[in-house]
CSV table of C-alpha atoms and ligand atoms in Angstrom, one decimal:
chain,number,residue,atom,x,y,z
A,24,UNK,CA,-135.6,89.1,-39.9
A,25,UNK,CA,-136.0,85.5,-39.8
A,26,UNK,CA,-131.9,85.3,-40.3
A,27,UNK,CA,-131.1,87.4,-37.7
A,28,UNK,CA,-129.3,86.4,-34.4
A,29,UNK,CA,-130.5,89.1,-32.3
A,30,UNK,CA,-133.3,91.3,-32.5
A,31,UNK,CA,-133.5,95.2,-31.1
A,32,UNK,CA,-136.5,97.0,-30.4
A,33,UNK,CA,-135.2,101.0,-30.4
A,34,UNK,CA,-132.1,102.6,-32.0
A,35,UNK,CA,-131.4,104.8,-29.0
A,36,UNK,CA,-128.0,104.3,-27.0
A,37,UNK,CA,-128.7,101.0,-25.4
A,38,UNK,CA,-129.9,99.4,-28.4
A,39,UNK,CA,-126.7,100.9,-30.3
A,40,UNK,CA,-124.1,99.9,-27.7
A,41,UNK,CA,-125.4,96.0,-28.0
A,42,UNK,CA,-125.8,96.3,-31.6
A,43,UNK,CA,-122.2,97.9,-31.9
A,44,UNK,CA,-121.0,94.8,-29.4
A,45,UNK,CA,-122.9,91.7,-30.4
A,46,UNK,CA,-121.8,92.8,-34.5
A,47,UNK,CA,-118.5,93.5,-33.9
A,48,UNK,CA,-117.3,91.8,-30.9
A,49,UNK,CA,-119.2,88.2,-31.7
A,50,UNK,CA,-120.3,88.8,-35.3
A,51,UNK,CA,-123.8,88.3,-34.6
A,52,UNK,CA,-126.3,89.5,-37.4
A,53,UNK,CA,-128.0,92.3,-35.5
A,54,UNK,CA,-131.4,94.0,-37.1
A,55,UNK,CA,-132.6,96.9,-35.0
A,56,UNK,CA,-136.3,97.9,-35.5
A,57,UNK,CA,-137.3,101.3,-34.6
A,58,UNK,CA,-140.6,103.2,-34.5
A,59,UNK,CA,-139.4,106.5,-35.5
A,60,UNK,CA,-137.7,107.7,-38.8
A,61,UNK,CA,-134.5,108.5,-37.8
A,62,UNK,CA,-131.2,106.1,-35.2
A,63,UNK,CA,-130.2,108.2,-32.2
A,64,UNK,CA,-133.4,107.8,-29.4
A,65,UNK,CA,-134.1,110.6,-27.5
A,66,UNK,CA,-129.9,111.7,-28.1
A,67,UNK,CA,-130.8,112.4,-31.8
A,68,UNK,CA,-129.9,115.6,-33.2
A,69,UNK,CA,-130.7,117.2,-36.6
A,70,UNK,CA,-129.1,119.9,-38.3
A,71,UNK,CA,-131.9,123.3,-38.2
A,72,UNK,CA,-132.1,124.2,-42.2
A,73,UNK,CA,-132.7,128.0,-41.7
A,74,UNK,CA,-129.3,127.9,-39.6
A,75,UNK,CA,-127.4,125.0,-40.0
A,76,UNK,CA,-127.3,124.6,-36.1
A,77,UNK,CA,-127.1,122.0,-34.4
A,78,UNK,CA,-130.5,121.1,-32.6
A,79,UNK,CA,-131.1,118.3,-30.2
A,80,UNK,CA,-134.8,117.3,-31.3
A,81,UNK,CA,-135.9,115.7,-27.9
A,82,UNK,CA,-134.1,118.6,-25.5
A,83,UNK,CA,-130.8,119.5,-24.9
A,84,UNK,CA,-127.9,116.8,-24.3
A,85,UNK,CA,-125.3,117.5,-22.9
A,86,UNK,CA,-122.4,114.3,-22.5
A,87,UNK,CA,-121.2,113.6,-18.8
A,88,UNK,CA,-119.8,110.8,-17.5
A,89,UNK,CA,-117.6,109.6,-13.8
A,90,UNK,CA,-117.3,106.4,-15.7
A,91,UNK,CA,-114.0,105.7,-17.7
A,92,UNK,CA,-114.8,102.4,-19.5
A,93,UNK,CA,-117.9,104.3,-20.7
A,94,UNK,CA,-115.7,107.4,-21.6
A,95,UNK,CA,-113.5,105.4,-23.5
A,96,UNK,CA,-115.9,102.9,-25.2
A,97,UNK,CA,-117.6,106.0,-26.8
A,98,UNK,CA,-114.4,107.8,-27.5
A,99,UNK,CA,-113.9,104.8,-29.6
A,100,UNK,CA,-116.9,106.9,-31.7
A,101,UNK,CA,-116.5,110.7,-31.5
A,102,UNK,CA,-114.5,113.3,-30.0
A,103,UNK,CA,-115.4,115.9,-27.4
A,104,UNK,CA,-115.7,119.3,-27.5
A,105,UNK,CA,-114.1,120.6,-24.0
A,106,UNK,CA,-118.0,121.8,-23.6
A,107,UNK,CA,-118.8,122.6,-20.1
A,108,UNK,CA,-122.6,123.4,-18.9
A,109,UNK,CA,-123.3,126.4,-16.8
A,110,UNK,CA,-126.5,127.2,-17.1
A,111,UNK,CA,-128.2,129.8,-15.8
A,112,UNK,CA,-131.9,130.7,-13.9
A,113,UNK,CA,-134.1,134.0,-14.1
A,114,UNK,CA,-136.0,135.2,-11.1
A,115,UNK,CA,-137.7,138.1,-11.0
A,116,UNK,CA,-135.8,139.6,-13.8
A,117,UNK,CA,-132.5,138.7,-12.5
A,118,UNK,CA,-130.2,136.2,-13.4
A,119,UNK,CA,-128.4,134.0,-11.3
A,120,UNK,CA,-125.6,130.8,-11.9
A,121,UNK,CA,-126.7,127.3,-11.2
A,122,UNK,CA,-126.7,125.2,-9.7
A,123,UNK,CA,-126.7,127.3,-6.4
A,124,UNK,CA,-123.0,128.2,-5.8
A,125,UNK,CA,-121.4,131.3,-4.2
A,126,UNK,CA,-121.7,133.7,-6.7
A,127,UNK,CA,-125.2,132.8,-6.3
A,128,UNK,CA,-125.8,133.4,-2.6
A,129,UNK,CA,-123.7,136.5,-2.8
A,130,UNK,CA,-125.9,137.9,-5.7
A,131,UNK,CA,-129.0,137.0,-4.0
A,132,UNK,CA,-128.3,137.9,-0.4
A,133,UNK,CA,-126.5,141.0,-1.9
A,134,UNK,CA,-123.5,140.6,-0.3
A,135,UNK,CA,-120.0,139.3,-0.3
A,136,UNK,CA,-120.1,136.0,1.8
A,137,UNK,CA,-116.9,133.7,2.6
A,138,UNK,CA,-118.0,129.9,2.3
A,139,UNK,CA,-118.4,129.4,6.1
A,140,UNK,CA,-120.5,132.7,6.3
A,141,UNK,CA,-122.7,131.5,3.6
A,142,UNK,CA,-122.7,128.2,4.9
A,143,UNK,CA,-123.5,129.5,8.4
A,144,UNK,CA,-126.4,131.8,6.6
A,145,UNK,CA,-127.8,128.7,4.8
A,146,UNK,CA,-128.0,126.3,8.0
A,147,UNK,CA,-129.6,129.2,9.9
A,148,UNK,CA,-132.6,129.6,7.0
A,149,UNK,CA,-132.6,125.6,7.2
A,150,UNK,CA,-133.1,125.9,11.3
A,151,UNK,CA,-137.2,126.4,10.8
A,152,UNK,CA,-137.1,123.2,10.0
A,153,UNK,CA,-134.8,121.6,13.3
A,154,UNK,CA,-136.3,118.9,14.7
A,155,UNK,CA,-139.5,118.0,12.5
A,156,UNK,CA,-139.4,115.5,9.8
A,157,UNK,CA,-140.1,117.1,6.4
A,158,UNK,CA,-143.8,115.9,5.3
A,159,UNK,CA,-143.8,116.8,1.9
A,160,UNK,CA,-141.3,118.5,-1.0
A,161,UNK,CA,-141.5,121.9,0.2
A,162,UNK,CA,-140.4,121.0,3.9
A,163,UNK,CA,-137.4,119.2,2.9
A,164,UNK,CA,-136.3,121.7,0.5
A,165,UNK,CA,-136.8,124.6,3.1
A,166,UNK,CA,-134.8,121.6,5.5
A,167,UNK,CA,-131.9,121.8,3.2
A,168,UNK,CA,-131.5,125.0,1.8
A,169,UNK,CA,-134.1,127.4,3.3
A,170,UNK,CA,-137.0,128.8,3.1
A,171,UNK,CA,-135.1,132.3,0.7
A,172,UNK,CA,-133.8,130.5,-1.8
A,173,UNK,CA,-136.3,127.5,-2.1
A,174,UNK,CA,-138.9,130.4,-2.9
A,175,UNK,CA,-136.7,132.1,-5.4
A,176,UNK,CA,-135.2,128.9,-7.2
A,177,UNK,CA,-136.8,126.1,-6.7
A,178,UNK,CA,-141.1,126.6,-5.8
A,179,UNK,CA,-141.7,127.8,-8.7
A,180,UNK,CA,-139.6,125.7,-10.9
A,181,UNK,CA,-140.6,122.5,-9.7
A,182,UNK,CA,-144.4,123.6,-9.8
A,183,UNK,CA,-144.3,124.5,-13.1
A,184,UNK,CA,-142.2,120.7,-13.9
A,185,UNK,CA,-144.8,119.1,-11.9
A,186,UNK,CA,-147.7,120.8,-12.2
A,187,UNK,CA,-148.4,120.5,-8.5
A,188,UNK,CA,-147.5,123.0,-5.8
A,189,UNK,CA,-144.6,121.3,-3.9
A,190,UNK,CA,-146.6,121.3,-0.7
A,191,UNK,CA,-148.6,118.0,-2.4
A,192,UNK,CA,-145.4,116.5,-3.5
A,193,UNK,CA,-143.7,113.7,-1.5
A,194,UNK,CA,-140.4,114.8,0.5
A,195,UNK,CA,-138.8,111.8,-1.0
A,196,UNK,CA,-138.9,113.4,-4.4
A,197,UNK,CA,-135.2,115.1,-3.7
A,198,UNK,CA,-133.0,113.4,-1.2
A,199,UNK,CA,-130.4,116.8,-1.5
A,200,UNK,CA,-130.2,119.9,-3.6
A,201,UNK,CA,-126.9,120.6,-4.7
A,202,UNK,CA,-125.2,124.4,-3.1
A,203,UNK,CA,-121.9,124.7,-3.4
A,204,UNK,CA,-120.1,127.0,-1.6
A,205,UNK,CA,-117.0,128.0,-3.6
A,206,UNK,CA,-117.5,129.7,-7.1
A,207,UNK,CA,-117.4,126.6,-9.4
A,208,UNK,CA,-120.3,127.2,-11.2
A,209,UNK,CA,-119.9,123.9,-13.4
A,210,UNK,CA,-123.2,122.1,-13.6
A,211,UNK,CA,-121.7,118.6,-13.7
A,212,UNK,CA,-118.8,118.0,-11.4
A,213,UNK,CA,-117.8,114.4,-13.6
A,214,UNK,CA,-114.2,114.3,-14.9
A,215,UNK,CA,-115.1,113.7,-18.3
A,216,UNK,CA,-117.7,116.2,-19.7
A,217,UNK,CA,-118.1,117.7,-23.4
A,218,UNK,CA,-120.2,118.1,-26.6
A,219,UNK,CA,-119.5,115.1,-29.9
A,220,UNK,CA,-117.6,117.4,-32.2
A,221,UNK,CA,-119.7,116.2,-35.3
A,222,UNK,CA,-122.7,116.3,-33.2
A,223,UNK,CA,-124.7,113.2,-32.0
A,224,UNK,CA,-126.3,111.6,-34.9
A,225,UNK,CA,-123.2,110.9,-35.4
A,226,UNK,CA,-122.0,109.0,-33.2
A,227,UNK,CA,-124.9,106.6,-33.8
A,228,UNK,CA,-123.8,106.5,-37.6
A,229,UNK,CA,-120.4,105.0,-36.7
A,230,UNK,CA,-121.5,102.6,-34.2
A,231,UNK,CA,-123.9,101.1,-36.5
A,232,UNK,CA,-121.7,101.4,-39.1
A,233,UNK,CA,-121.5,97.4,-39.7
A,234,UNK,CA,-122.7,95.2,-42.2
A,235,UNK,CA,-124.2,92.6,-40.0
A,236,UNK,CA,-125.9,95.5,-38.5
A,237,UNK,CA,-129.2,95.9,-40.5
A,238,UNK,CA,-131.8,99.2,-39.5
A,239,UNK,CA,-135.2,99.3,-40.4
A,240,UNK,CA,-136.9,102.9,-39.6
A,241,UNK,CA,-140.3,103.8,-39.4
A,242,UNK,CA,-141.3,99.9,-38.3
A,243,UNK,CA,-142.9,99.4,-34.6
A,244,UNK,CA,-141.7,96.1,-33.5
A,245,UNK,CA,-145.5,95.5,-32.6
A,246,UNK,CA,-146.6,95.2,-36.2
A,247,UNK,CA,-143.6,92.8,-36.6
A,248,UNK,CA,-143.4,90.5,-33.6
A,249,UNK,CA,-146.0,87.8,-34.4
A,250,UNK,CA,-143.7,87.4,-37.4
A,251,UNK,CA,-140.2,86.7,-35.4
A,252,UNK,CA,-138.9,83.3,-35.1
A,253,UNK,CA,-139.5,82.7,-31.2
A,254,UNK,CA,-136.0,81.3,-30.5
A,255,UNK,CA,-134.4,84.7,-31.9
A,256,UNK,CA,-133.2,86.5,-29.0
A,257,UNK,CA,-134.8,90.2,-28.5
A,258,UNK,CA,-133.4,93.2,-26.7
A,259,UNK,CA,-136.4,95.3,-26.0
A,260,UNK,CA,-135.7,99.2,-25.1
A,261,UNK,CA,-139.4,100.2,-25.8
A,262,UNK,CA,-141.8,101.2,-23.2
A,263,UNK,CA,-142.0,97.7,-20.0
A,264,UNK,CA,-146.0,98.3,-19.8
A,265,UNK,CA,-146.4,99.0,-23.8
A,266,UNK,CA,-144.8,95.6,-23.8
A,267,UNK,CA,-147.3,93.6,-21.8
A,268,UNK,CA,-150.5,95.8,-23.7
A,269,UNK,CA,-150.5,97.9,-20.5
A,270,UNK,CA,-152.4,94.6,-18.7
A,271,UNK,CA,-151.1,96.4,-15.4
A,272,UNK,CA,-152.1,99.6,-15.7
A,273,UNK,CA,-150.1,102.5,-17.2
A,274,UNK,CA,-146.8,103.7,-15.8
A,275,UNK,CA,-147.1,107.4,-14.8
A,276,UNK,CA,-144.1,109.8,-16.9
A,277,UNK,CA,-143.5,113.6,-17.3
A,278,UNK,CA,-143.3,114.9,-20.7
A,279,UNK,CA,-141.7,118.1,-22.6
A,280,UNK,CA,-143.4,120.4,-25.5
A,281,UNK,CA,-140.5,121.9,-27.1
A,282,UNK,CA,-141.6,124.9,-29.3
A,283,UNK,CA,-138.8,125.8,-31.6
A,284,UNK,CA,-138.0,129.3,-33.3
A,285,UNK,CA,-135.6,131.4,-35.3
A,286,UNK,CA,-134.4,134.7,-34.1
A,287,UNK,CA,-132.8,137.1,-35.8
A,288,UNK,CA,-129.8,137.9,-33.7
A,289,UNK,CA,-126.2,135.8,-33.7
A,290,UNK,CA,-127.0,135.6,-29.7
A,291,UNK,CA,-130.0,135.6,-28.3
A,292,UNK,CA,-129.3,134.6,-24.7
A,293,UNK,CA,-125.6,134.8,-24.4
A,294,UNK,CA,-125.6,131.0,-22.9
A,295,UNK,CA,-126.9,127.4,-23.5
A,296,UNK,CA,-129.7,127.3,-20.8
A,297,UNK,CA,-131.8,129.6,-19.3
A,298,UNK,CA,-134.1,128.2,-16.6
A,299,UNK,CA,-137.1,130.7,-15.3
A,300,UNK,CA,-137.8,130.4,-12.0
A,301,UNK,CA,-140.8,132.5,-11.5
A,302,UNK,CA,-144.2,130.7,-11.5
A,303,UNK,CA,-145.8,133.1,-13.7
A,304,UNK,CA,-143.7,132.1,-16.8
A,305,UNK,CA,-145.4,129.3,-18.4
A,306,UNK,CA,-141.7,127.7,-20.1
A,307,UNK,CA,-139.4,125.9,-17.8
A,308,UNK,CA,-136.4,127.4,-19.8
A,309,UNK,CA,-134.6,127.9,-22.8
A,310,UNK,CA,-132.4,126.6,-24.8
A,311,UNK,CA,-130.2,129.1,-27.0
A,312,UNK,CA,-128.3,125.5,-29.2
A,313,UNK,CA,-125.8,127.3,-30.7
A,314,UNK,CA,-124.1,128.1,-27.4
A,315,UNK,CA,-123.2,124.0,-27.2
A,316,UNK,CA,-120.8,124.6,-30.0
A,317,UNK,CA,-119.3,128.2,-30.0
A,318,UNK,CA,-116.1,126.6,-31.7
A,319,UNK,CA,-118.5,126.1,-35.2
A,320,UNK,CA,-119.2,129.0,-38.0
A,321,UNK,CA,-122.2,129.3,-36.8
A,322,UNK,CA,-124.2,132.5,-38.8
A,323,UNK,CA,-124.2,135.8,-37.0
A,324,UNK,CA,-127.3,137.1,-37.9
A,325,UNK,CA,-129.5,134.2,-36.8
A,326,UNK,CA,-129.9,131.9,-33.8
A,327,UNK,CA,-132.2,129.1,-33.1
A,328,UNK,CA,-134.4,129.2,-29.5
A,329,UNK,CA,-136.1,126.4,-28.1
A,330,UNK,CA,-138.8,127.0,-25.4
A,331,UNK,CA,-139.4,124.1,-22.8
A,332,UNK,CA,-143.0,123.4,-21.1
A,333,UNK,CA,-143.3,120.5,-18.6
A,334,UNK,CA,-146.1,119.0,-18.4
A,335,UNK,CA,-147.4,114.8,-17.6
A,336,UNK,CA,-147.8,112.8,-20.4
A,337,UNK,CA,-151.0,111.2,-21.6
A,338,UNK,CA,-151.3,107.8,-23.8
A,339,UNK,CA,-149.9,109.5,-27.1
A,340,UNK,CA,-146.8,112.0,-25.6
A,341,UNK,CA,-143.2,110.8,-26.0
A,342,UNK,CA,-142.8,109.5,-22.0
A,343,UNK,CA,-139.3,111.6,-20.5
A,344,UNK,CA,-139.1,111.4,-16.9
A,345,UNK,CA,-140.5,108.6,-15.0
A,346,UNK,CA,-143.3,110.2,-12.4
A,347,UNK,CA,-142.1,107.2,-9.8
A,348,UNK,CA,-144.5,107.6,-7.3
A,349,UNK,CA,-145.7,104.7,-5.0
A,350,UNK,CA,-148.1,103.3,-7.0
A,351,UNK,CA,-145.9,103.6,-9.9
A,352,UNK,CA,-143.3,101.4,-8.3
A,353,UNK,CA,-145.3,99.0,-7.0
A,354,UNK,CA,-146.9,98.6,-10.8
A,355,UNK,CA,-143.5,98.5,-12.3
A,356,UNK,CA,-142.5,95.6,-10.2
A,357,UNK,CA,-145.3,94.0,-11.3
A,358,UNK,CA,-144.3,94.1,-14.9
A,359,UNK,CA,-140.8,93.5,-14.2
A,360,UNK,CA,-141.7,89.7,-12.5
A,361,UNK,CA,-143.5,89.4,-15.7
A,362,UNK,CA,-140.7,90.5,-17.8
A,363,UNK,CA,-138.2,87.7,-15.8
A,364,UNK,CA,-140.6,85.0,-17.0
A,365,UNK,CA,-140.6,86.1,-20.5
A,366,UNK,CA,-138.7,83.5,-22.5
A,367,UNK,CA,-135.8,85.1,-24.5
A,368,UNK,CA,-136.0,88.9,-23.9
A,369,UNK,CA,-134.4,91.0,-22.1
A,370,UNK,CA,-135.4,94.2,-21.1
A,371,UNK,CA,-133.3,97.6,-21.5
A,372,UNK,CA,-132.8,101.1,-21.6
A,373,UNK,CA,-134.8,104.0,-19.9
A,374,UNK,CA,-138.0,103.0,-21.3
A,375,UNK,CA,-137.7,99.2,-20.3
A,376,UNK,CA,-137.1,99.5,-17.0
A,377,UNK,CA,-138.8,102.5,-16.2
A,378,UNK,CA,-135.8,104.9,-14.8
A,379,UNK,CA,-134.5,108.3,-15.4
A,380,UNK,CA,-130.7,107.2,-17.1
A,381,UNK,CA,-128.5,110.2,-18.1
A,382,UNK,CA,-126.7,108.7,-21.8
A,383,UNK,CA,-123.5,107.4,-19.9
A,384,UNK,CA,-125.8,105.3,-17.7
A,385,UNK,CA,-127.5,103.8,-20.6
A,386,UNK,CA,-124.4,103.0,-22.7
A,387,UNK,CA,-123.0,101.6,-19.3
A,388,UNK,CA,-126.0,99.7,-18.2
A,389,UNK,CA,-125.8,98.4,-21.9
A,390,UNK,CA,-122.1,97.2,-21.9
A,391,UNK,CA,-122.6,95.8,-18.8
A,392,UNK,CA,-126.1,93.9,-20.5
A,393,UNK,CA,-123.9,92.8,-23.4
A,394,UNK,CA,-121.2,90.9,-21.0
A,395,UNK,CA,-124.0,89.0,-19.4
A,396,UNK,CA,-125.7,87.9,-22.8
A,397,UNK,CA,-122.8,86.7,-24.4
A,398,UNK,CA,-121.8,84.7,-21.6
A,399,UNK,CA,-125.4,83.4,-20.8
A,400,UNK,CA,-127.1,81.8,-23.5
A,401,UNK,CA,-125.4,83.0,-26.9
A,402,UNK,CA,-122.6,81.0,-25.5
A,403,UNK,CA,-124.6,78.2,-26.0
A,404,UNK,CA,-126.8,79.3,-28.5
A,405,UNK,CA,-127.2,80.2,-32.0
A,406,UNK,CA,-123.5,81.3,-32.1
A,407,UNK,CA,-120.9,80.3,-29.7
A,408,UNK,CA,-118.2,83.6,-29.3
B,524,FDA,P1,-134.1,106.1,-26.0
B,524,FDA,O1,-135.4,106.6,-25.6
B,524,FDA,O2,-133.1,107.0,-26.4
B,524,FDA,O3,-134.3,105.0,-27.1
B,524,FDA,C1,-135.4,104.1,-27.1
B,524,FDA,C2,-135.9,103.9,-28.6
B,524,FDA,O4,-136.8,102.9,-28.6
B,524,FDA,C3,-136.5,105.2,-29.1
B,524,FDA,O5,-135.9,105.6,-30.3
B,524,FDA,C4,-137.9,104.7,-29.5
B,524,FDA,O6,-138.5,105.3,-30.6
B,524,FDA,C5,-137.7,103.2,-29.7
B,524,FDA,N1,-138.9,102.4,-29.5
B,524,FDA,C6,-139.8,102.4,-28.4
B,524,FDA,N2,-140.8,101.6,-28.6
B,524,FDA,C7,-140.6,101.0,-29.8
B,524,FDA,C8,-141.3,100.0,-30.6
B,524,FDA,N3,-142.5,99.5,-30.2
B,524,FDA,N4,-140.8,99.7,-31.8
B,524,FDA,C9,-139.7,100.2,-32.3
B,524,FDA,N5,-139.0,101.1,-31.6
B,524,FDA,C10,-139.4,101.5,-30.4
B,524,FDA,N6,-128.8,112.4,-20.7
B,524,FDA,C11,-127.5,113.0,-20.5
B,524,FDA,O7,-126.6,112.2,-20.2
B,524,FDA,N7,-127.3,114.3,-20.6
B,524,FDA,C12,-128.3,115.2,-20.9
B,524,FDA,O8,-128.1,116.4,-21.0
B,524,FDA,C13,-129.6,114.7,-21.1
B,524,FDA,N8,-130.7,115.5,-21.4
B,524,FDA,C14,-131.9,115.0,-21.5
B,524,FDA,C15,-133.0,115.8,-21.8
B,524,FDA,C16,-134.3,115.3,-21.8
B,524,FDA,C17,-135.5,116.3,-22.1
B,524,FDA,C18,-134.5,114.0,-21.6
B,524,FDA,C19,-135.9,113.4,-21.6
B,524,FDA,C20,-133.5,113.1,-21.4
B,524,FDA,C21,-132.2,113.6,-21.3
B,524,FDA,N9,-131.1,112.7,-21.2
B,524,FDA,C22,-129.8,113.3,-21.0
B,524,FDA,C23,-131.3,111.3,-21.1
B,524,FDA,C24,-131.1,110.5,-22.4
B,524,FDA,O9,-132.0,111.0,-23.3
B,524,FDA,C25,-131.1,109.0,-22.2
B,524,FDA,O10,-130.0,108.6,-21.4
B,524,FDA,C26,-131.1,108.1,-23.4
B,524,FDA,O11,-132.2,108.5,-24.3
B,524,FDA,C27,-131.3,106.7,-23.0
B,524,FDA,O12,-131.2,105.9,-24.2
B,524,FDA,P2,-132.2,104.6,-24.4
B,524,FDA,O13,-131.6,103.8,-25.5
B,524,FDA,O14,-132.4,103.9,-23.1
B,524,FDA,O15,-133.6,105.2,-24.7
């Protein structure tokens, strides 16, 4: 440790993108410390050994980006699949496509519905909202889609994600829900969409492929700080509060119990994802993971099933999705003007500055870190580029 340039705290992708930059792009001697036993983050994915599926260990991930620079630096990595997500949600026994799109309002409404009909339908449901200023989540869901299929796809849903019945939910929780009225029943809309064809673990294998790049697993970088030379610079993509011994409070997140089984049929659900809308079904959905790679030899007698609870985390649960509210914010930005005074670190990745980022945002976000650092202070630094 004491002869490294740069120090990393998590192997997840924003740790990997500046490792994979500072090693090869500067030659800087990179070690990466990481609390669990395995590279990847929260994108790590491990091969099931009943199956030999692919299974995404921290939920389903599924690659999307608008960003070409990003698209392109990780192309550099892996290959895509020409993957693309439709998932799927059950309510009251039915299934509909999702997000909300035509085939959906036509199914629901049981009838055939040109876009400006179903449009015209929608605005008219929205109407018992005109004029009043949604006070809380329900409102301004029933304000943008109405009241129909807010009760059907979203109430439930979201009180099950929550915990919370959506009339005690800030409005300012969702500033739209996507409806789309033509029959494009693609989840994301981004140009450049797909699954890595040797899986994601994978990925994280190449990039840190490098031999100034060093890993140690299984180490939390709090056992190890005391014992870091001061002057070495530290990316840190752990949690911003863990950082500063909670000494504000803790930041409020959302977590996930994934419960993981084996069934005996080569198709279980006949797609990826299967939300359940309905209240009175405790799991949020399900993932069917062989469905992300139908181009594999994947066996036909078996399938793996993952069923997903929501619930909030306490001090021990992996931390997903940021809560955000108020208080939250407020307590974030008091840790962040701490973390601009702290001498030599800079703080990264979902954890370390306490925001939802799909993968592509990370590994932008990161790149974007890297051009910074190695123009700031590296320049002048240990090792001039
Ligand atoms: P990440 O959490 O991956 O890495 C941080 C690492 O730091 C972890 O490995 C952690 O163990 C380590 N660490 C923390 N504290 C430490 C300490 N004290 N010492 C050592 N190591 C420490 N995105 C997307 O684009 N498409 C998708 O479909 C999904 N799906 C999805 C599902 C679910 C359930 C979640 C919660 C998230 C997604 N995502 C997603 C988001 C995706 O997981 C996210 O973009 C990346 O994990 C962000 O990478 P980071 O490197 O920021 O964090």
């Amino acid at each position: 440790l004491d002869k490294a340039d740069l120090v990393i705290v998590g192997a997840g992708f924003y740790g990997a993108t500046i490792a994979e930059r500072a090693a090869n792009e500067h030659g800087l001697k990179v070690v990466i410390v990481e609390r669990r036993g395995h590279i990847g983050g929260n994108a790590y994915s491990e091969t099931d050994p009943d199956t030999g599926i692919e299974v995404h260990r921290y939920g389903p991930h599924i690659f999307h980006t608008p960003n070409d620079a990003v698209w392109s630096y990780l192309n550099r990595f892996t290959s895509f699949t020409d993957y693309t997500h439709r998932p799927f949600s059950v309510f009251r026994g039915q299934a509909y496509s999702l997000p909300i799109n035509l085939a959906t309002i036509c199914q629901f409404f049981r009838r055939q519905l040109s876009p400006d009909e179903a449009r015209a339908l929608i605005a008219g449901q929205a109407a018992e909202m005109a004029g009043r200023e949604p006070d809380n989540l329900e409102e301004k869901a029933i304000s943008l889609i109405g009241r129909p299929l807010y009760e059907a796809f979203i109430r439930g849903y979201t009180k099950k994600q929550w915990q919370t019945d959506p009339r005690d939910l800030p409005a300012s929780i969702i500033s739209r829900l996507p409806v789309r009225y033509t029959f494009d029943n693609r989840y994301f809309s981004d140009p450049h969409q797909g699954m890595p064809l040797s899986g994601y673990t994978a990925i994280f294998d190449r990039m840190l492929d490098h031999e100034n790049i060093h890993v140690l697993l299984d180490c939390d970088w709090f056992e190890l700080r005391d014992s870091i030379p001061r002057a070495v610079p530290t990316v840190y993509t752990g949690p911003i509060d863990a950082y500063f011994g909670f000494s504000e409070g803790r930041l409020g997140w959302r977590t996930c119990d994934f419960s993981r089984s084996v069934v005996a049929t080569g198709d279980y659900q006949g797609t990826a994802m299967m939300n359940y809308a309905d209240e009175e079904t405790a799991h949020t959905r399900i993932v069917e993971y062989r469905h992300f790679h139908p181009e594999r030899d994947y066996p036909v007698d078996r399938s793996v099933i993952v069923h997903e609870y929501a619930r909030s985390a306490g001090a021990g649960d992996e931390p997903y999705y940021p809560i955000d509210t108020l208080a939250d914010k407020a307590l974030y930005l008091r840790y962040r003007a701490l973390a601009d005074r702290e001498p030599n670190v800079h703080f990264g990745g979902r954890l370390g500055t306490y925001r939802y980022l799909d993968m592509h945002q990370a590994i932008g976000a990161a790149l974007k870190e890297w051009e910074r650092l190695r123009t700031s202070e590296f320049a002048h630094g240990r090792k001039a580029p």
